[in-house]
Amino acid sequence: MRLRVEFTTEPFDLDEAPEHAVVARETVEAAPLDAVDVGPFGNTVEGGADAVLGAVDALLRRTLAAGATRVSLQVNVIGEAGE
């Protein structure tokens, strides 16, 4: 199964990326994902279920530890493995 996850971390700071946002970017960029799109108001990652779910676990643990007070996630199934 292939998954796409869209996520945001809060609180926002438009002047400077907060530590939890930097940690989120580093976490997903280091994961074995097929696609990563990081932006100021939302982020998207895609890949196989195991890779995506492992990245989400690390993302939640690391961003909360880095000061995030809210993490919003949307998970979509986008295809079967190998598609």
Coordinates of C-alpha atoms in Angstrom, one line a residue:
M1 CA 0.0 0.0 0.0
R2 CA 1.2 3.5 -0.8
L3 CA 0.3 6.5 1.4
R4 CA 0.3 10.2 1.2
V5 CA 0.5 12.2 4.5
E6 CA -0.1 15.9 4.7
F7 CA 0.9 17.5 8.0
T8 CA 1.5 20.8 9.9
T9 CA 3.1 21.5 13.2
E10 CA 2.1 24.4 15.5
P11 CA 2.6 27.0 16.8
F12 CA 3.3 29.0 13.7
D13 CA 6.0 31.7 13.5
L14 CA 6.1 33.6 10.2
D15 CA 9.4 35.4 11.1
E16 CA 11.5 32.4 11.8
A17 CA 11.0 28.6 11.5
P18 CA 10.4 27.2 15.0
E19 CA 12.6 24.4 16.3
H20 CA 9.7 21.8 15.9
A21 CA 9.3 22.8 12.2
V22 CA 13.0 22.4 11.6
V23 CA 12.9 19.0 13.3
A24 CA 9.9 18.0 11.2
R25 CA 11.7 18.8 8.0
E26 CA 14.9 17.0 9.0
T27 CA 12.8 13.9 10.1
V28 CA 10.9 13.5 6.8
E29 CA 14.0 14.4 4.6
A30 CA 16.0 11.6 6.4
A31 CA 13.2 9.0 6.0
P32 CA 13.2 6.5 3.0
L33 CA 10.2 8.2 1.3
D34 CA 9.5 8.5 -2.4
A35 CA 8.4 12.2 -2.3
V36 CA 8.8 15.0 0.3
D37 CA 7.4 18.5 -0.2
V38 CA 8.0 20.9 2.7
G39 CA 6.4 24.3 2.7
P40 CA 5.7 27.1 5.1
F41 CA 2.0 26.2 5.7
G42 CA 1.9 22.5 5.0
N43 CA 4.0 19.5 4.2
T44 CA 3.4 16.3 2.1
V45 CA 5.2 13.0 2.0
E46 CA 4.6 9.9 0.0
G47 CA 5.8 6.4 0.0
G48 CA 5.2 2.8 0.9
A49 CA 3.1 2.2 4.1
D50 CA 6.0 1.0 6.3
A51 CA 8.2 4.0 5.4
V52 CA 5.4 6.5 5.8
L53 CA 4.2 5.1 9.0
G54 CA 7.7 4.9 10.4
A55 CA 8.3 8.5 9.4
V56 CA 5.0 9.6 11.0
D57 CA 6.0 7.9 14.3
A58 CA 9.3 9.7 14.3
L59 CA 7.8 12.9 13.3
L60 CA 5.3 12.9 16.1
R61 CA 7.8 11.9 18.8
R62 CA 10.5 14.4 17.6
T63 CA 8.3 17.4 16.9
L64 CA 6.4 17.1 20.2
A65 CA 9.7 16.8 22.1
A66 CA 11.0 19.9 20.2
G67 CA 8.0 22.1 21.3
A68 CA 5.1 21.5 19.0
T69 CA 1.8 22.0 20.7
R70 CA -0.2 20.6 17.9
V71 CA 0.5 18.3 14.9
S72 CA -2.3 17.9 12.3
L73 CA -2.2 14.9 10.0
Q74 CA -4.2 13.7 7.0
V75 CA -3.4 10.2 5.7
N76 CA -4.6 9.0 2.3
V77 CA -4.2 5.7 0.6
I78 CA -3.0 6.5 -3.0
G79 CA -2.4 3.0 -4.4
E80 CA -1.1 -0.5 -3.9
A81 CA 2.5 -1.4 -3.4
G82 CA 4.5 -1.1 -6.6
E83 CA 2.2 1.4 -8.3

